[in-house]
XYZ file of N, CA and C in Angstrom:
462
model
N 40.085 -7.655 5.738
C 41.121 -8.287 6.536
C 42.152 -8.992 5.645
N 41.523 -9.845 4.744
C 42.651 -10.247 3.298
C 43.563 -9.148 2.918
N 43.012 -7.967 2.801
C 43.586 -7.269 1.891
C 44.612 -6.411 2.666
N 44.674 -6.623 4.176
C 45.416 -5.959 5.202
C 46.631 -7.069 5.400
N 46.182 -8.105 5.798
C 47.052 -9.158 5.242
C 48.292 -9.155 4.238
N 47.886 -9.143 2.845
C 48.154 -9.402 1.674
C 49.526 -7.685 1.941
N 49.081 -6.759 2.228
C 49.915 -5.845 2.715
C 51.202 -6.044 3.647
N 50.288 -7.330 4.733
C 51.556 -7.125 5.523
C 52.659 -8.064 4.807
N 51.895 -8.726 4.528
C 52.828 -10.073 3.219
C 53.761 -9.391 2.707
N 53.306 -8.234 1.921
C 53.767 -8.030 0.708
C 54.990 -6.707 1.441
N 55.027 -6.097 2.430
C 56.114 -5.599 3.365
C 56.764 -6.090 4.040
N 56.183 -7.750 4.371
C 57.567 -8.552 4.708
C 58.486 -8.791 3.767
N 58.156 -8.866 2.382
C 58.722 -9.298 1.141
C 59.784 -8.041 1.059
N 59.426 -6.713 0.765
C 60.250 -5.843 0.464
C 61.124 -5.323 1.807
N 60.470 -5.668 3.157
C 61.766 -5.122 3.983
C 62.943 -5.955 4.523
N 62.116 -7.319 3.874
C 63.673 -8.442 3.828
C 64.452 -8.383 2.689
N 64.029 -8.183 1.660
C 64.849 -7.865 0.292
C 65.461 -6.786 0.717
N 64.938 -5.817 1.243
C 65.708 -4.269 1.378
C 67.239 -4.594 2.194
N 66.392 -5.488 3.182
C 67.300 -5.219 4.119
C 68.781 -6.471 3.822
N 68.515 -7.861 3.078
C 69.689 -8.698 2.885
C 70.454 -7.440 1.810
N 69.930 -6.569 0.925
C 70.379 -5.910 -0.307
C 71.745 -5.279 0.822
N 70.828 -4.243 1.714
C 71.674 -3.383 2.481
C 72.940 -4.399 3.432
N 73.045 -5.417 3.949
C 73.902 -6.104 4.944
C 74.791 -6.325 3.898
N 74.454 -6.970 2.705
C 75.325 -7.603 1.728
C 76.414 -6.016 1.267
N 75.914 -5.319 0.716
C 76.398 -3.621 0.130
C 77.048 -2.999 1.762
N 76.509 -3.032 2.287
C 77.126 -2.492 3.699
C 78.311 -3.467 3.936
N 78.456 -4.485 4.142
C 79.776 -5.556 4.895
C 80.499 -5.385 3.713
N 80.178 -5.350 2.509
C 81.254 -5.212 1.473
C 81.958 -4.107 1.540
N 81.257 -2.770 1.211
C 81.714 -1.760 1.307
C 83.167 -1.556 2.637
N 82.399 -2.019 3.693
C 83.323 -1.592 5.415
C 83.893 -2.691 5.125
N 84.604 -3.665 4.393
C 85.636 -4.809 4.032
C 86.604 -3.385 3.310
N 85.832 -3.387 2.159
C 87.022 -2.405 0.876
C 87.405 -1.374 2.200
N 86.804 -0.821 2.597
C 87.303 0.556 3.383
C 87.650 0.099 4.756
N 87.587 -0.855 5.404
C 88.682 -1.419 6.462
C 90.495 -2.104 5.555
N 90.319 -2.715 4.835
C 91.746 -2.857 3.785
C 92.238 -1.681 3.830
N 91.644 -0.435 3.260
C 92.224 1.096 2.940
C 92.666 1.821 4.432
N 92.286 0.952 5.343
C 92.462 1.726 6.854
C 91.485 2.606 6.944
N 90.699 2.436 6.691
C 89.622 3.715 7.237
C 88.415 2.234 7.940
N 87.945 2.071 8.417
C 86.873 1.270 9.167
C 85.926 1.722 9.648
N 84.644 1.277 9.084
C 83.666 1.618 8.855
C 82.636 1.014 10.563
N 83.180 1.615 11.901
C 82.965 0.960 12.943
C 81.014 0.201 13.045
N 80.472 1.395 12.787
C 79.259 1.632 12.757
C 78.748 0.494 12.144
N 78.998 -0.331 11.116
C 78.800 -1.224 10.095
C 78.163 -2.513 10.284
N 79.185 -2.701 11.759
C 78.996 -3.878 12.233
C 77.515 -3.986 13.336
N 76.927 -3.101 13.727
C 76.030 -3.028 14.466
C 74.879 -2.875 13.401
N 74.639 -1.803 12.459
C 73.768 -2.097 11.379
C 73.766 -3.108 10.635
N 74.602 -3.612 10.643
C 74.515 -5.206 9.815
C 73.800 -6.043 10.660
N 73.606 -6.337 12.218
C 73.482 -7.117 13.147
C 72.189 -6.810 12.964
N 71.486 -5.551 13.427
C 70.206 -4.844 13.499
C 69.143 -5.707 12.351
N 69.931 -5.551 10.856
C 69.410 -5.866 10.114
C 68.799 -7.115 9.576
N 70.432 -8.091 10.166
C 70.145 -9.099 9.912
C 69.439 -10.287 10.966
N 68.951 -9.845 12.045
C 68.192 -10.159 13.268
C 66.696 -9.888 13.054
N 66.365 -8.558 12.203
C 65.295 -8.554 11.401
C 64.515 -8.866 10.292
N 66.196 -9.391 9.354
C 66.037 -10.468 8.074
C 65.282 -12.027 8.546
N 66.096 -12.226 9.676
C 65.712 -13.592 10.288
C 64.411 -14.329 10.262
N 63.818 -13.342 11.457
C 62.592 -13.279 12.141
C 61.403 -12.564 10.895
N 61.701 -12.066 10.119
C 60.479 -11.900 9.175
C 60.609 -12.904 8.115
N 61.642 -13.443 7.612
C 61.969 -13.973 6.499
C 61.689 -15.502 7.111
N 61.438 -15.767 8.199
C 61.168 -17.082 8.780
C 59.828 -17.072 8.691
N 59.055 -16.106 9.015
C 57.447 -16.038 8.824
C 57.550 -16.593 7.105
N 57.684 -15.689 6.337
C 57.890 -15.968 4.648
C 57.801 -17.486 4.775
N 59.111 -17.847 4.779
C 59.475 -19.601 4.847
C 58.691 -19.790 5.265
N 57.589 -19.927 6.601
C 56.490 -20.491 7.152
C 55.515 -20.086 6.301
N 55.146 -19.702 5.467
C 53.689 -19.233 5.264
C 54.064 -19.865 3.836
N 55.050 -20.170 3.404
C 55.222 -20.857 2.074
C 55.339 -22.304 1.998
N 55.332 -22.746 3.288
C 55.852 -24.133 3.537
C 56.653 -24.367 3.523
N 58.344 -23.555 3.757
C 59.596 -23.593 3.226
C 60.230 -24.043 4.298
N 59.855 -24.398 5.350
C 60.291 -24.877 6.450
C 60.817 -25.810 6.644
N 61.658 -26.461 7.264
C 61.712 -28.084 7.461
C 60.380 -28.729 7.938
N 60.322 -29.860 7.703
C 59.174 -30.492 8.361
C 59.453 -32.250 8.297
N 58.687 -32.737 8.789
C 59.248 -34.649 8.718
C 57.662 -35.153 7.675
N 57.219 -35.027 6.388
C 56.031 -34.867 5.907
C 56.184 -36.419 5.523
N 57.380 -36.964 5.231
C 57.071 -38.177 5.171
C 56.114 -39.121 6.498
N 56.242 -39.098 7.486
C 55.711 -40.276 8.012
C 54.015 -39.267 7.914
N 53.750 -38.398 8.137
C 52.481 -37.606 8.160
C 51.658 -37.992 6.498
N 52.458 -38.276 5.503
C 51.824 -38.815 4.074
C 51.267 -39.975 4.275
N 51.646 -40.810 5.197
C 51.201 -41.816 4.592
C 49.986 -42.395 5.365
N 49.457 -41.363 6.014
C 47.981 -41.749 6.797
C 46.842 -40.621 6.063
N 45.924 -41.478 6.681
C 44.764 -41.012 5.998
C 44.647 -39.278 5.976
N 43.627 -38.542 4.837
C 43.834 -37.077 5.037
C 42.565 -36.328 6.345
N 42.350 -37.203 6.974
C 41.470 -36.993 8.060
C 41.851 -36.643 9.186
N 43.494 -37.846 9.049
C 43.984 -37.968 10.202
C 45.096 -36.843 9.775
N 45.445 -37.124 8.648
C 46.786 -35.505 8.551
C 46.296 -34.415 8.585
N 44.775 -33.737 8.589
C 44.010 -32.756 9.056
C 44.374 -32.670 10.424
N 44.026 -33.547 11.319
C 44.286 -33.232 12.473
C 45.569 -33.028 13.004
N 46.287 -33.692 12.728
C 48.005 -33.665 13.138
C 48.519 -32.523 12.486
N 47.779 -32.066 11.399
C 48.632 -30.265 10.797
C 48.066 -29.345 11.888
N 46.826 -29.653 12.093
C 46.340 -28.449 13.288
C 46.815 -28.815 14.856
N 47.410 -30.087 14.721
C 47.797 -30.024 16.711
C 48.912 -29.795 16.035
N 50.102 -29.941 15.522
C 51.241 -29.558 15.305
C 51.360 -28.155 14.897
N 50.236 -27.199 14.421
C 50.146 -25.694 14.317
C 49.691 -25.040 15.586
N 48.848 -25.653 16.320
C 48.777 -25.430 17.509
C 49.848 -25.586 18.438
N 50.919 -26.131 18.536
C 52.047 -26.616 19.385
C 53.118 -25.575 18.647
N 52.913 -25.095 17.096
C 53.684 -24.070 17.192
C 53.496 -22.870 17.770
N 51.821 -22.255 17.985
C 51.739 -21.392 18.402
C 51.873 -21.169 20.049
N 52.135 -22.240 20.262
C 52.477 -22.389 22.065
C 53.653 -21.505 21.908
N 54.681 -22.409 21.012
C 55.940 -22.596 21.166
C 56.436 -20.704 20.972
N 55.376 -20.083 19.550
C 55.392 -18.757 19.379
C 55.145 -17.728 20.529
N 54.004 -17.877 21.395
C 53.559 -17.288 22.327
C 54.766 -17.527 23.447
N 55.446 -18.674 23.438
C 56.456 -18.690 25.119
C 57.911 -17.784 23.740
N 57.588 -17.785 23.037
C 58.889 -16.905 22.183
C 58.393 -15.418 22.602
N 57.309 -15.188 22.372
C 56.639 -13.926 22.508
C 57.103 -13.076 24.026
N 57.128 -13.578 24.614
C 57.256 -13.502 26.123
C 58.218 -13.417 26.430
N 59.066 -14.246 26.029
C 60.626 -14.146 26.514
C 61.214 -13.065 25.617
N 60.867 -13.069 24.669
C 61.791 -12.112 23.620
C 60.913 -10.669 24.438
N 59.647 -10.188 24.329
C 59.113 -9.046 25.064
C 60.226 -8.997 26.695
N 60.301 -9.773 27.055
C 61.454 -9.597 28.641
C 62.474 -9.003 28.122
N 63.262 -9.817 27.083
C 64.363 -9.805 26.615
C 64.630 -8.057 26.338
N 63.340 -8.371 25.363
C 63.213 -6.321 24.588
C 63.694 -5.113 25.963
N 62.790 -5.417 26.875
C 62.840 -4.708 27.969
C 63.910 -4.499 28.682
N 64.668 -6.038 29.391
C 65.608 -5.994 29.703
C 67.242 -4.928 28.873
N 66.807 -5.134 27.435
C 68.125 -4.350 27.139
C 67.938 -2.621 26.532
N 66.683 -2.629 27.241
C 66.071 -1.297 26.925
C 67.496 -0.308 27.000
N 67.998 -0.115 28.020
C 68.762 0.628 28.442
C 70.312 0.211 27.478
N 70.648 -0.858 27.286
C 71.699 -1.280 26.785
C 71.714 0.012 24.990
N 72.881 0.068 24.579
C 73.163 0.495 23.570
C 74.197 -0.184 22.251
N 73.948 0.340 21.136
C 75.330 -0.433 20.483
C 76.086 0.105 20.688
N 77.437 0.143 20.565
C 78.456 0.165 20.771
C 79.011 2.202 19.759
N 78.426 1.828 18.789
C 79.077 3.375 17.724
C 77.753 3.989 17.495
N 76.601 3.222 17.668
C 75.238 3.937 17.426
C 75.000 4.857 18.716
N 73.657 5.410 18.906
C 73.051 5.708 19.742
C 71.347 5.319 19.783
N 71.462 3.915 19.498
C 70.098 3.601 19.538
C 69.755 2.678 20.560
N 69.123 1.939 21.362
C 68.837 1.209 21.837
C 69.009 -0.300 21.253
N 69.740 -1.433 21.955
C 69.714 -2.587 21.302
C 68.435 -3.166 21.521
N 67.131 -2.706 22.139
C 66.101 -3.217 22.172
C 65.403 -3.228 20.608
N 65.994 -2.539 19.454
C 65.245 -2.807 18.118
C 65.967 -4.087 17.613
N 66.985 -4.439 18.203
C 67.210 -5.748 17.742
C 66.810 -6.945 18.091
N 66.414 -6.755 19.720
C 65.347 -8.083 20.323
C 64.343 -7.823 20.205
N 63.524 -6.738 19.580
C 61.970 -6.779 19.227
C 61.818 -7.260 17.799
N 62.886 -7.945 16.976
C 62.697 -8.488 15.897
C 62.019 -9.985 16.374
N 62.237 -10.558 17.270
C 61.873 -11.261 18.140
C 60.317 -11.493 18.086
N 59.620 -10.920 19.097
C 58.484 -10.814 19.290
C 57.706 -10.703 18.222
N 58.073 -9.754 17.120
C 57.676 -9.125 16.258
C 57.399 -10.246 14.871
N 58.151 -11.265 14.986
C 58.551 -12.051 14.284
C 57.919 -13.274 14.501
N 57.454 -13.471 16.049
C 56.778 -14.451 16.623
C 55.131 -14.035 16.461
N 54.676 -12.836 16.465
C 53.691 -12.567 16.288
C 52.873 -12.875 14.495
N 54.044 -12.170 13.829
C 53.706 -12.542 12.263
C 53.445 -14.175 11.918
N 54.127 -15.587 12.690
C 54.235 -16.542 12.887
C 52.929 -17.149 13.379
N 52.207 -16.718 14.500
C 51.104 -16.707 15.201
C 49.798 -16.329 14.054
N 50.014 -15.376 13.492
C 48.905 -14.967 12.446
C 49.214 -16.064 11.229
N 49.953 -16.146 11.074
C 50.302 -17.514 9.648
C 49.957 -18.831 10.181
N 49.793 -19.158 11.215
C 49.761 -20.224 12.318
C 47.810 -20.532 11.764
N 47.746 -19.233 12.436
C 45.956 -19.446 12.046
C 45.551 -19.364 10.988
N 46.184 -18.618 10.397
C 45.771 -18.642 8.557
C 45.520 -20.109 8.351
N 47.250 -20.836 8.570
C 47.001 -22.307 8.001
C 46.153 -23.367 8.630
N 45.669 -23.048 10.109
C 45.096 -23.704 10.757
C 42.821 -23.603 10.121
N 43.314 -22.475 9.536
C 41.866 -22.198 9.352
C 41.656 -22.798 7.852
N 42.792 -22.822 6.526
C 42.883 -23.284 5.765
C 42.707 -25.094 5.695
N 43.305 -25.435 6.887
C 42.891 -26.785 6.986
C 41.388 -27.163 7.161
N 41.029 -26.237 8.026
C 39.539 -26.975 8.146
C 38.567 -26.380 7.519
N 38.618 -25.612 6.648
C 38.155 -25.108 5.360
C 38.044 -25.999 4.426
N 39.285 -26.569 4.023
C 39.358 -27.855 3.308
C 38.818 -28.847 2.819
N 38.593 -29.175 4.435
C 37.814 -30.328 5.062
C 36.885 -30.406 4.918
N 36.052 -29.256 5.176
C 34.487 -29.129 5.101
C 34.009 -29.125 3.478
């Protein structure tokens, strides 16, 4: 299960690198070639796609690194018994918060099933299943750290 893990880790890593590489090289490119009059329509919807999927995985990353915001000052300065517990109800209150994301973004997915981009022919539902998809990876890092705490402890 580590080592399935450590996989999915390590493909969040390369399909957010892939993908800021591609938005950055893509918007540049359809800049130079909108100046020249030629406009690169398509550009703007793969950039969106991409970067809706940069988001939502690259936010798991930040979460699983601790890169997050957080208020750690007033949580330092109590005992580590009591900041055991307050990391796991506050990881627990994220995974609420993940699961009512889960749900709405799965509606969301559905709802624009039918919708399209604009120069593509794909469904804009791969852009709200970054969503869910993103909330789920969140949910598994959720318990990782929740299980790391009381590992700790013991």
């Amino acid at each position: 299960m580590k080592k399935l893990y450590r996989y999915i880790c390590l493909g969040e890593e390369v399909l957010t690198k892939s993908a800021l590489f591609l938005i950055i090289v893509l918007v540049f490119i359809a800049a130079i070639l909108r100046t020249l009059k030629y406009p690169l329509n398509w550009s703007v919807d793969i950039a969106q796609l991409l970067f809706a999927w940069t988001v939502f995985i690259g936010a798991d990353i930040a979460f699983r690194r601790d890169k997050l915001m957080g208020v750690d000052l007033i949580i330092s300065k109590f005992p580590s018994k009591i900041k055991s517990f307050l990391k796991i109800f506050f990881y627990c209150l994220i995974i609420i918060f993940l699961f009512i994301t889960l749900i709405y973004g799965l509606q969301l997915c559905i709802e624009n099933s039918a919708r399209t981009f604009q120069s593509l022919r794909i469904s804009y539902s791969w852009v709200t299943l970054s969503l869910p998809v993103g909330s789920i990876l969140m949910v598994i890092t959720s318990i990782i750290k929740i299980k790391k705490v009381l590992t700790v402890d013991d």
